[in-house]
């Protein structure tokens, strides 16, 4: 079955420290992977995607993600966290379901950055 | 570039009443999605349009939910009659195409409360 797992419901990081939000996936064929962020009472905002090529993908707001094919992971990272990064983060993968390429979503990880 | 527009932002209705949501996608985007997001969960795809045709509505509760995308631009999602469990945020998103490598852009959502 095609799926996305975000193993941590919540991640707490001190401001200025590096952060990692984990994501693993299971999909048939080559994975097309995405990260989105959701601030309170807002829709989801696209951060970055991996299609092919360099395993390290750079995105918005200083975020990057590392694709690891052998571990089927696509972890989101940032070298130095800001309080304003506190939000809900979703990982998604395009999977072929019901004759269509759907976005399959993780359950989300709440990121809390403490001053 | 204008983003995805949704209205209303908030709606409170009694169970068994009907409600409609409106979405205007980003100009030129052929694919439009409606998602249901229950608090603390990832988005669940309700229906996907390619231009004005339905690509996937396998998770749409068709006995009470309906959606249309006339002329391949704006879309409306209707619930009739509403149930308590329909309380959620309804997100509209659009993408250039439904291809594997295309990201979706989301509106701010409509928060529906059924009492």
Tab-separated table of C-alpha atoms in Angstrom:
chain	number	residue	atom	x	y	z
A	1	UNK	CA	0.000	0.000	0.000
A	2	UNK	CA	1.156	3.505	-0.756
A	3	UNK	CA	1.602	5.656	2.324
A	4	UNK	CA	3.454	8.448	4.072
A	5	UNK	CA	4.540	8.305	7.700
A	6	UNK	CA	5.517	11.179	9.920
A	7	UNK	CA	6.629	9.352	13.048
A	8	UNK	CA	6.647	12.354	15.370
A	9	UNK	CA	3.427	14.116	16.351
A	10	UNK	CA	5.436	17.003	17.763
A	11	UNK	CA	9.006	18.250	17.579
A	12	UNK	CA	10.401	20.783	20.044
A	13	UNK	CA	13.516	22.780	19.173
A	14	UNK	CA	15.219	25.755	20.765
A	15	UNK	CA	15.522	28.862	18.629
A	16	UNK	CA	18.821	28.933	16.760
A	17	UNK	CA	19.272	25.159	16.839
A	18	UNK	CA	18.996	22.965	13.765
A	19	UNK	CA	15.670	21.227	13.205
A	20	UNK	CA	14.617	18.018	11.482
A	21	UNK	CA	11.083	16.861	10.753
A	22	UNK	CA	10.990	13.246	9.644
A	23	UNK	CA	9.088	11.652	6.790
A	24	UNK	CA	9.191	8.167	5.308
A	25	UNK	CA	7.182	6.917	2.362
A	26	UNK	CA	6.047	3.831	0.523
A	27	UNK	CA	5.104	4.226	-3.133
A	28	UNK	CA	5.276	2.264	-6.360
A	29	UNK	CA	7.783	3.541	-8.874
A	30	UNK	CA	9.800	6.731	-8.531
A	31	UNK	CA	8.682	8.953	-5.680
A	32	UNK	CA	7.590	12.551	-6.170
A	33	UNK	CA	7.774	14.108	-2.699
A	34	UNK	CA	6.487	17.360	-1.248
A	35	UNK	CA	6.593	19.333	1.986
A	36	UNK	CA	3.885	21.799	3.018
A	37	UNK	CA	3.517	24.050	6.062
A	38	UNK	CA	0.263	25.107	7.699
A	39	UNK	CA	0.031	28.079	10.029
A	40	UNK	CA	-2.987	28.413	12.366
A	41	UNK	CA	-6.237	29.150	10.524
A	42	UNK	CA	-4.450	29.126	7.187
A	43	UNK	CA	-4.322	26.835	4.203
A	44	UNK	CA	-1.286	24.742	3.330
A	45	UNK	CA	1.706	26.485	1.818
A	46	UNK	CA	4.086	24.667	-0.523
A	47	UNK	CA	7.668	24.549	0.778
A	48	UNK	CA	9.617	22.317	-1.596
A	49	UNK	CA	9.520	19.201	-3.731
A	50	UNK	CA	11.775	16.397	-4.911
A	51	UNK	CA	11.294	15.163	-8.463
A	52	UNK	CA	14.697	13.930	-9.576
A	53	UNK	CA	18.363	14.882	-9.451
A	54	UNK	CA	20.207	16.255	-6.427
A	55	UNK	CA	19.138	14.539	-3.228
A	56	UNK	CA	19.260	17.821	-1.300
A	57	UNK	CA	16.395	20.086	-2.249
A	58	UNK	CA	16.208	23.728	-1.177
A	59	UNK	CA	12.902	25.451	-0.607
A	60	UNK	CA	11.186	28.468	0.884
A	61	UNK	CA	12.054	30.189	4.195
A	62	UNK	CA	15.488	28.550	4.425
A	63	UNK	CA	14.132	24.997	4.552
A	64	UNK	CA	15.715	22.081	2.751
A	65	UNK	CA	14.967	18.393	2.523
A	66	UNK	CA	17.142	15.380	1.952
A	67	UNK	CA	15.917	12.505	-0.197
A	68	UNK	CA	17.294	9.095	0.746
A	69	UNK	CA	16.182	6.353	-1.601
A	70	UNK	CA	17.607	3.430	0.377
A	71	UNK	CA	15.866	4.557	3.554
A	72	UNK	CA	12.761	5.768	1.684
A	73	UNK	CA	12.937	9.016	3.611
A	74	UNK	CA	12.515	12.698	2.849
A	75	UNK	CA	13.350	14.586	6.039
A	76	UNK	CA	12.809	18.326	6.283
A	77	UNK	CA	15.667	20.354	7.748
A	78	UNK	CA	16.702	23.862	8.638
A	79	UNK	CA	20.135	24.849	9.984
A	80	UNK	CA	18.868	27.462	12.451
A	81	UNK	CA	15.274	27.484	13.700
A	82	UNK	CA	13.187	30.629	14.163
A	83	UNK	CA	10.236	31.057	16.518
A	84	UNK	CA	8.188	31.949	13.439
A	85	UNK	CA	8.825	28.439	12.049
A	86	UNK	CA	6.386	27.088	14.635
A	87	UNK	CA	3.602	25.491	12.610
A	88	UNK	CA	2.188	22.193	11.365
A	89	UNK	CA	4.255	20.457	8.688
A	90	UNK	CA	2.938	17.897	6.213
A	91	UNK	CA	4.850	15.524	3.984
A	92	UNK	CA	3.135	14.176	0.847
A	93	UNK	CA	3.949	11.867	-2.047
A	94	UNK	CA	2.314	11.481	-5.444
A	95	UNK	CA	1.028	7.948	-5.692
A	96	UNK	CA	-0.980	6.251	-8.409
A	97	UNK	CA	-4.376	5.397	-6.934
A	98	UNK	CA	-7.751	4.904	-8.569
A	99	UNK	CA	-6.264	5.591	-12.026
A	100	UNK	CA	-4.944	8.957	-10.946
A	101	UNK	CA	-1.820	10.449	-9.371
A	102	UNK	CA	-3.054	11.557	-5.977
A	103	UNK	CA	-1.232	13.375	-3.233
A	104	UNK	CA	-0.946	10.974	-0.308
A	105	UNK	CA	-0.501	12.868	2.939
A	106	UNK	CA	1.189	12.216	6.232
A	107	UNK	CA	-0.659	13.000	9.449
A	108	UNK	CA	1.437	16.080	10.100
A	109	UNK	CA	4.079	17.087	12.644
A	110	UNK	CA	3.649	20.030	14.954
A	111	UNK	CA	6.884	21.989	15.186
A	112	UNK	CA	7.376	24.160	18.253
A	113	UNK	CA	10.336	26.509	18.392
A	114	UNK	CA	11.042	27.856	21.853
A	115	UNK	CA	12.785	31.210	22.366
B	1	UNK	CA	0.038	36.337	-8.944
B	2	UNK	CA	-3.240	35.947	-7.096
B	3	UNK	CA	-3.634	32.805	-5.043
B	4	UNK	CA	-6.544	30.426	-4.644
B	5	UNK	CA	-9.575	32.278	-3.324
B	6	UNK	CA	-12.186	30.622	-1.145
B	7	UNK	CA	-15.349	31.858	0.501
B	8	UNK	CA	-16.745	32.004	3.057
B	9	UNK	CA	-13.931	31.705	5.623
B	10	UNK	CA	-16.222	30.470	8.347
B	11	UNK	CA	-19.686	28.922	8.407
B	12	UNK	CA	-21.850	27.631	11.232
B	13	UNK	CA	-24.983	25.667	10.365
B	14	UNK	CA	-27.362	23.294	12.069
B	15	UNK	CA	-27.399	19.629	11.157
B	16	UNK	CA	-29.624	18.754	8.218
B	17	UNK	CA	-29.145	22.221	6.719
B	18	UNK	CA	-27.342	22.757	3.447
B	19	UNK	CA	-24.178	24.747	2.769
B	20	UNK	CA	-22.097	25.714	-0.246
B	21	UNK	CA	-18.473	26.692	-0.613
B	22	UNK	CA	-16.907	28.571	-3.485
B	23	UNK	CA	-13.412	28.396	-4.943
B	24	UNK	CA	-11.590	30.418	-7.583
B	25	UNK	CA	-8.297	28.740	-8.567
B	26	UNK	CA	-5.105	30.352	-9.761
B	27	UNK	CA	-5.511	31.591	-13.317
B	28	UNK	CA	-4.458	28.992	-15.862
B	29	UNK	CA	-4.538	26.057	-13.478
B	30	UNK	CA	-6.314	23.150	-15.103
B	31	UNK	CA	-6.571	20.943	-12.027
B	32	UNK	CA	-8.732	21.778	-9.044
B	33	UNK	CA	-9.027	19.803	-5.807
B	34	UNK	CA	-11.382	19.864	-2.847
B	35	UNK	CA	-10.028	18.466	0.400
B	36	UNK	CA	-11.571	17.891	3.803
B	37	UNK	CA	-9.251	18.423	6.759
B	38	UNK	CA	-10.351	17.340	10.193
B	39	UNK	CA	-8.499	18.918	13.097
B	40	UNK	CA	-5.180	17.207	13.724
B	41	UNK	CA	-5.219	15.202	10.494
B	42	UNK	CA	-3.836	15.496	7.004
B	43	UNK	CA	-6.099	16.568	4.135
B	44	UNK	CA	-8.436	14.008	2.605
B	45	UNK	CA	-9.172	14.348	-1.105
B	46	UNK	CA	-12.884	14.668	-1.828
B	47	UNK	CA	-12.829	15.394	-5.539
B	48	UNK	CA	-10.379	16.320	-8.289
B	49	UNK	CA	-11.291	18.118	-11.509
B	50	UNK	CA	-9.253	18.366	-14.695
B	51	UNK	CA	-10.699	21.412	-16.453
B	52	UNK	CA	-14.446	20.823	-16.030
B	53	UNK	CA	-14.293	17.028	-15.887
B	54	UNK	CA	-14.130	14.873	-12.776
B	55	UNK	CA	-10.911	12.859	-12.496
B	56	UNK	CA	-11.440	11.343	-9.057
B	57	UNK	CA	-14.401	11.472	-6.705
B	58	UNK	CA	-13.930	8.093	-5.060
B	59	UNK	CA	-13.932	9.534	-1.516
B	60	UNK	CA	-16.790	11.976	-2.000
B	61	UNK	CA	-19.891	10.970	0.014
B	62	UNK	CA	-22.171	11.320	-2.968
B	63	UNK	CA	-25.377	10.905	-0.992
B	64	UNK	CA	-24.815	14.316	0.563
B	65	UNK	CA	-21.859	16.013	-1.142
B	66	UNK	CA	-21.790	17.401	-4.654
B	67	UNK	CA	-19.331	19.540	-6.570
B	68	UNK	CA	-19.182	21.192	-9.929
B	69	UNK	CA	-16.704	23.175	-11.935
B	70	UNK	CA	-18.565	24.981	-14.642
B	71	UNK	CA	-16.490	26.322	-17.537
B	72	UNK	CA	-13.378	24.790	-16.016
B	73	UNK	CA	-12.634	27.712	-13.693
B	74	UNK	CA	-14.598	28.368	-10.478
B	75	UNK	CA	-15.939	25.515	-8.436
B	76	UNK	CA	-18.580	25.008	-5.776
B	77	UNK	CA	-18.839	22.250	-3.190
B	78	UNK	CA	-22.211	21.606	-1.590
B	79	UNK	CA	-23.296	19.576	1.399
B	80	UNK	CA	-26.962	18.669	1.772
B	81	UNK	CA	-27.972	17.677	4.392
B	82	UNK	CA	-25.056	18.343	6.729
B	83	UNK	CA	-24.141	16.012	9.566
B	84	UNK	CA	-22.218	16.721	12.746
B	85	UNK	CA	-19.232	14.761	11.433
B	86	UNK	CA	-18.939	17.150	8.476
B	87	UNK	CA	-17.416	19.727	10.820
B	88	UNK	CA	-13.990	20.322	9.296
B	89	UNK	CA	-11.956	22.726	7.216
B	90	UNK	CA	-12.669	22.475	3.505
B	91	UNK	CA	-9.647	23.315	1.411
B	92	UNK	CA	-9.587	24.113	-2.248
B	93	UNK	CA	-6.341	23.742	-4.181
B	94	UNK	CA	-5.236	24.076	-7.772
B	95	UNK	CA	-2.274	23.016	-9.874
B	96	UNK	CA	-1.131	23.608	-13.437
B	97	UNK	CA	-1.903	19.988	-14.226
B	98	UNK	CA	-2.519	16.744	-12.398
B	99	UNK	CA	0.925	15.488	-13.309
B	100	UNK	CA	3.173	13.747	-10.836
B	101	UNK	CA	5.655	16.572	-10.516
B	102	UNK	CA	3.219	19.424	-10.016
B	103	UNK	CA	2.630	20.972	-6.638
B	104	UNK	CA	-0.792	22.100	-5.515
B	105	UNK	CA	-1.478	25.586	-4.198
B	106	UNK	CA	-4.076	25.929	-1.465
B	107	UNK	CA	-6.628	28.497	-0.474
B	108	UNK	CA	-7.114	29.541	3.154
B	109	UNK	CA	-9.993	27.149	3.589
B	110	UNK	CA	-13.524	27.329	4.931
B	111	UNK	CA	-14.030	26.228	8.518
B	112	UNK	CA	-17.427	24.546	8.790
B	113	UNK	CA	-19.057	23.917	12.152
B	114	UNK	CA	-22.208	21.804	12.195
B	115	UNK	CA	-24.199	22.069	15.429
